Coordinates of N, CA and C in Angstrom, one line a residue:
X1 N 122.4 -64.2 182.9 CA 121.9 -65.6 183.6 C 121.4 -66.0 182.1
X2 N 121.3 -65.4 181.3 CA 120.9 -66.3 179.9 C 121.6 -67.1 180.0
X3 N 123.2 -66.5 179.9 CA 124.4 -67.5 179.3 C 124.3 -68.7 180.2
X4 N 124.0 -68.8 181.3 CA 123.6 -69.9 182.5 C 123.3 -70.7 182.0
X5 N 121.8 -70.1 181.7 CA 120.6 -70.5 181.6 C 120.7 -72.0 180.4
X6 N 121.8 -70.9 179.2 CA 122.0 -71.4 178.3 C 123.2 -73.1 178.4
X7 N 124.3 -72.4 179.3 CA 125.0 -73.9 179.2 C 124.2 -74.9 180.1
X8 N 123.4 -74.5 181.2 CA 122.7 -75.6 181.8 C 122.0 -76.3 180.5
X9 N 121.3 -76.0 179.9 CA 120.5 -76.6 178.6 C 121.6 -77.5 178.0
X10 N 122.5 -77.1 177.6 CA 123.6 -77.7 176.5 C 124.2 -79.3 177.5
X11 N 124.3 -78.8 179.0 CA 125.0 -79.8 179.7 C 124.0 -80.9 179.6
X12 N 122.7 -80.4 179.9 CA 121.7 -81.3 180.0 C 121.4 -82.2 178.7
X13 N 121.5 -81.4 177.7 CA 121.5 -82.1 176.3 C 122.8 -82.9 175.6
X14 N 123.5 -82.4 176.3 CA 124.8 -83.5 176.1 C 124.6 -84.5 177.0
X15 N 124.0 -84.8 178.1 CA 124.5 -85.8 179.0 C 123.3 -86.7 178.7
X16 N 122.5 -86.1 178.4 CA 120.8 -86.6 178.3 C 121.3 -88.2 176.4
X17 N 122.1 -87.2 175.5 CA 122.7 -87.7 174.4 C 123.4 -88.9 174.2
X18 N 124.8 -88.7 175.3 CA 125.7 -89.5 176.1 C 124.9 -90.6 176.4
X19 N 123.7 -90.8 177.5 CA 123.2 -91.7 178.4 C 122.4 -92.8 177.1
X20 N 121.9 -92.2 176.0 CA 121.2 -93.2 175.3 C 122.2 -93.8 174.5
X21 N 123.6 -93.3 173.9 CA 124.6 -94.0 173.1 C 124.8 -94.8 174.1
X22 N 125.0 -94.6 175.3 CA 126.0 -95.4 175.7 C 125.2 -96.3 176.7
X23 N 124.3 -96.0 176.8 CA 123.0 -96.6 178.2 C 123.4 -96.4 179.2
X24 N 122.4 -96.3 180.4 CA 123.0 -96.0 181.9 C 122.3 -97.6 182.5
X25 N 123.3 -98.4 183.2 CA 123.2 -99.6 183.7 C 122.4 -100.1 184.9
X26 N 122.2 -98.4 185.1 CA 121.2 -98.8 186.5 C 120.1 -98.5 186.4
X27 N 119.8 -97.6 185.0 CA 118.3 -97.3 184.6 C 118.0 -98.5 184.1
X28 N 118.9 -99.2 183.4 CA 118.9 -100.8 182.7 C 118.8 -101.7 183.5
X29 N 118.9 -101.7 184.9 CA 118.9 -102.7 185.9 C 117.4 -102.6 186.3
X30 N 116.4 -101.3 185.9 CA 115.4 -101.3 186.5 C 114.1 -101.7 185.2
X31 N 114.8 -102.0 183.8 CA 114.3 -102.1 182.7 C 114.1 -103.7 182.5
X32 N 115.4 -104.0 183.4 CA 115.9 -105.7 183.0 C 114.8 -106.6 184.0
X33 N 113.6 -105.7 185.3 CA 113.1 -106.4 186.0 C 112.3 -107.2 184.9
X34 N 111.7 -106.4 183.6 CA 111.1 -107.3 182.8 C 111.5 -108.7 182.7
X35 N 112.3 -108.8 182.4 CA 113.1 -109.8 182.0 C 113.5 -110.8 182.8
X36 N 113.0 -110.4 184.1 CA 113.8 -111.6 185.4 C 113.0 -112.4 185.2
X37 N 111.5 -112.5 184.8 CA 111.0 -113.8 184.7 C 111.2 -114.8 184.4
X38 N 112.4 -114.8 183.3 CA 113.2 -115.8 182.7 C 114.4 -115.6 182.2
X39 N 114.9 -114.8 182.9 CA 116.9 -114.6 182.7 C 117.2 -114.0 184.1
X40 N 118.5 -114.4 184.3 CA 118.9 -113.7 185.3 C 120.2 -113.6 184.6
X41 N 120.8 -112.6 185.3 CA 121.9 -111.5 184.6 C 123.2 -110.9 185.5
X42 N 122.9 -111.3 187.0 CA 124.0 -110.8 187.8 C 124.7 -112.6 188.2
X43 N 124.1 -113.4 187.8 CA 124.6 -115.0 188.2 C 124.6 -115.8 186.8
X44 N 124.9 -117.3 186.8 CA 125.4 -118.1 185.7 C 124.0 -119.0 185.8
X45 N 122.9 -118.0 186.8 CA 121.6 -119.7 187.0 C 120.6 -119.5 186.1
X46 N 120.1 -120.3 185.4 CA 119.4 -120.5 184.0 C 117.8 -120.5 185.1
X47 N 116.8 -119.9 183.7 CA 116.0 -119.9 184.6 C 114.8 -120.3 182.9
X48 N 113.6 -120.2 183.2 CA 112.7 -120.8 181.9 C 114.2 -120.1 180.2
X49 N 114.7 -119.0 180.3 CA 115.6 -118.7 179.3 C 117.2 -119.0 179.9
X50 N 117.9 -118.5 179.0 CA 119.5 -119.0 179.5 C 119.5 -117.7 180.6
X51 N 121.0 -117.6 181.3 CA 121.6 -117.2 181.9 C 121.9 -115.7 181.3
X52 N 121.6 -114.5 181.6 CA 122.7 -113.6 180.5 C 124.0 -113.0 181.1
X53 N 124.2 -113.7 182.0 CA 125.5 -112.8 182.5 C 127.2 -113.4 181.3
X54 N 127.4 -112.5 181.0 CA 128.3 -112.6 179.7 C 127.7 -112.8 178.8
X55 N 126.9 -112.3 178.9 CA 126.3 -112.6 177.0 C 127.2 -111.6 175.9
X56 N 127.0 -110.6 176.4 CA 128.1 -109.5 175.2 C 129.5 -110.0 175.2
X57 N 129.7 -110.6 173.7 CA 130.7 -110.8 173.1 C 130.8 -112.4 172.7
X58 N 129.2 -113.1 173.6 CA 129.0 -114.4 173.2 C 128.3 -115.1 172.2
X59 N 128.8 -116.0 171.5 CA 128.1 -116.8 170.4 C 126.8 -116.7 170.9
X60 N 125.9 -116.8 170.1 CA 124.4 -116.9 170.5 C 124.4 -118.7 170.4
X61 N 123.2 -119.1 171.5 CA 123.2 -120.3 171.7 C 124.0 -121.1 172.5
X62 N 125.1 -120.3 173.1 CA 126.1 -121.3 173.2 C 126.2 -121.1 175.0
X63 N 125.6 -120.6 175.9 CA 125.8 -120.9 177.1 C 125.6 -122.4 177.3
X64 N 126.7 -123.1 178.1 CA 126.6 -124.5 178.4 C 126.0 -124.8 179.0
X65 N 125.6 -124.2 180.1 CA 124.4 -125.0 180.8 C 123.1 -125.1 180.1
X66 N 122.7 -124.1 179.5 CA 121.6 -124.2 178.4 C 121.6 -124.6 177.2
X67 N 122.8 -125.4 176.8 CA 122.8 -125.7 175.2 C 121.7 -127.2 175.1
X68 N 121.0 -127.7 176.0 CA 120.5 -128.8 175.9 C 119.0 -128.2 175.3
X69 N 118.7 -126.8 176.1 CA 117.4 -126.0 175.4 C 117.2 -124.9 174.3
X70 N 118.1 -124.7 174.1 CA 117.7 -123.6 173.2 C 117.0 -124.4 172.1
X71 N 116.5 -123.3 171.1 CA 115.7 -123.6 169.9 C 116.9 -124.1 168.7
X72 N 116.6 -124.9 168.1 CA 117.0 -124.8 167.3 C 117.5 -123.6 165.8
X73 N 116.7 -122.9 166.2 CA 116.8 -121.8 165.8 C 118.2 -120.6 166.3
X74 N 118.2 -120.6 167.6 CA 119.2 -119.8 168.1 C 120.2 -120.6 167.8
X75 N 120.0 -122.2 167.8 CA 121.7 -122.5 167.9 C 121.9 -122.4 166.4
X76 N 121.4 -122.5 165.4 CA 121.6 -122.3 164.3 C 122.2 -120.8 164.2
X77 N 121.7 -119.4 164.6 CA 122.0 -118.5 164.1 C 123.7 -118.2 165.0
X78 N 123.8 -119.2 166.0 CA 125.1 -119.1 166.7 C 126.1 -119.6 165.8
X79 N 125.9 -121.1 165.2 CA 126.3 -121.7 164.1 C 126.9 -120.9 163.1
X80 N 125.8 -119.5 162.4 CA 125.8 -119.0 161.3 C 126.9 -118.1 161.8
X81 N 126.7 -117.5 162.9 CA 128.2 -116.7 163.4 C 127.1 -115.5 164.5
X82 N 126.5 -115.3 164.8 CA 125.8 -114.6 165.7 C 126.2 -114.4 167.0
X83 N 126.8 -113.3 166.9 CA 127.8 -112.7 168.1 C 126.6 -111.8 168.7
X84 N 126.4 -111.9 170.2 CA 125.6 -110.8 171.1 C 126.4 -109.8 171.1
X85 N 126.8 -108.6 170.4 CA 127.5 -107.5 170.7 C 126.4 -106.5 170.6
X86 N 126.5 -105.4 171.0 CA 125.8 -103.9 171.2 C 125.0 -103.9 170.2
X87 N 125.0 -104.1 169.0 CA 124.3 -103.8 168.0 C 123.3 -105.2 168.0
X88 N 123.5 -106.4 167.6 CA 122.6 -107.7 167.8 C 122.0 -107.9 169.1
X89 N 122.2 -107.4 169.9 CA 121.7 -107.2 171.3 C 120.6 -106.2 171.0
X90 N 120.7 -105.2 170.7 CA 119.9 -104.1 170.1 C 118.8 -104.4 169.7
X91 N 119.4 -105.3 168.3 CA 118.0 -105.8 167.2 C 117.4 -106.7 168.1
X92 N 117.9 -107.6 169.0 CA 117.1 -108.3 169.1 C 115.9 -108.0 170.7
X93 N 116.1 -107.3 171.1 CA 115.8 -106.9 172.1 C 114.4 -105.8 171.5
X94 N 114.8 -105.2 170.8 CA 114.1 -104.8 170.4 C 112.8 -105.4 169.3
X95 N 113.3 -106.4 168.7 CA 112.5 -107.8 168.0 C 112.8 -108.8 168.0
X96 N 112.7 -109.5 169.1 CA 113.0 -111.0 169.0 C 113.1 -111.8 167.8
X97 N 111.5 -111.8 167.6 CA 111.6 -112.7 166.7 C 111.7 -112.3 164.9
X98 N 111.7 -111.3 165.2 CA 112.8 -110.8 163.7 C 114.0 -111.0 163.1
X99 N 114.8 -110.6 164.7 CA 116.7 -111.0 164.6 C 116.5 -112.5 164.3
X100 N 116.2 -113.2 165.2 CA 116.3 -114.5 165.0 C 114.8 -115.3 164.8
X101 N 114.2 -115.9 163.7 CA 113.1 -116.0 163.6 C 113.0 -118.0 164.0
X102 N 112.1 -117.7 164.6 CA 111.9 -119.4 165.1 C 112.5 -119.4 166.7
X103 N 113.1 -118.6 167.2 CA 113.4 -118.7 168.3 C 112.0 -118.7 169.7
X104 N 112.5 -119.5 170.5 CA 111.2 -119.4 171.7 C 110.8 -118.2 172.3
X105 N 112.1 -117.5 172.5 CA 111.2 -116.3 173.7 C 110.0 -115.5 173.1
X106 N 109.0 -115.5 174.3 CA 108.3 -115.1 174.4 C 107.8 -113.6 174.4
X107 N 108.8 -112.9 175.1 CA 108.7 -111.7 174.8 C 108.9 -111.1 173.5
X108 N 107.5 -110.0 173.5 CA 107.6 -109.3 171.9 C 108.8 -108.4 171.7
X109 N 109.8 -107.6 172.8 CA 110.6 -106.9 172.5 C 110.2 -105.8 173.3
X110 N 111.4 -104.5 173.0 CA 111.6 -103.5 173.7 C 111.0 -102.3 172.7
X111 N 110.0 -100.9 172.5 CA 110.7 -100.3 171.6 C 111.0 -99.1 172.1
X112 N 111.3 -98.8 173.0 CA 111.9 -97.1 173.6 C 113.4 -97.9 173.2
X113 N 113.8 -96.7 172.9 CA 115.3 -96.4 171.8 C 116.7 -96.6 173.5
X114 N 115.8 -95.7 174.4 CA 116.7 -95.7 175.8 C 116.6 -96.7 176.7
X115 N 115.4 -97.7 176.6 CA 115.2 -98.6 177.7 C 116.3 -99.4 176.9
X116 N 116.2 -100.0 175.4 CA 117.1 -100.7 174.8 C 118.6 -100.6 175.3
X117 N 119.4 -99.3 174.8 CA 120.5 -98.9 175.6 C 120.9 -99.0 177.0
X118 N 119.7 -99.0 177.6 CA 120.2 -99.2 179.1 C 120.2 -100.3 179.7
X119 N 119.3 -101.0 179.1 CA 119.5 -102.6 179.3 C 120.7 -103.0 178.9
X120 N 121.0 -102.9 176.9 CA 122.5 -103.5 176.7 C 123.3 -102.7 177.8
X121 N 123.3 -101.8 178.3 CA 124.5 -101.1 179.0 C 124.5 -102.0 180.1
X122 N 123.4 -102.5 181.3 CA 123.2 -103.1 182.2 C 123.9 -104.8 182.3
X123 N 123.7 -104.5 180.8 CA 124.1 -106.5 180.2 C 126.0 -106.6 180.4
X124 N 125.8 -105.4 180.1 CA 127.5 -105.4 180.0 C 128.5 -105.1 181.1
X125 N 127.7 -104.3 182.1 CA 128.6 -103.7 183.8 C 128.8 -105.5 184.3
X126 N 130.1 -105.0 184.5 CA 130.4 -105.7 185.6 C 131.7 -105.0 186.8
X127 N 130.8 -104.8 187.6 CA 129.8 -105.6 187.9 C 128.3 -105.1 187.9
X128 N 127.8 -106.0 188.1 CA 126.3 -105.2 187.9 C 125.8 -104.4 189.0
X129 N 125.0 -103.2 188.4 CA 124.7 -101.7 189.7 C 123.4 -102.6 191.0

């Protein structure tokens, strides 16, 4: 009985560590609901902000359909080499104004590490859950 409980506990711990490290796109979709007023991730439709379809691996400030609306700060960040990989997205999602000072995004950021990992996993997912 003790062995079974210990095994179940270890499995649960391993699963939660894995979910945090890689994120869960299904949970990320729920967190992304906070972003949907300004961004679309499942299509290339721009809103107040640029679409985020295919954002992972894209240079900052370069979505073709949004080029004339990016802030100078975001264009400069991309010109300086900022690419939206997992690490940069996580930093930006935590604090957009610190990662790219002078950008126009009004959202203050996400404070929960799991939420950030899950949103990144959602943005990476193709097709979206």
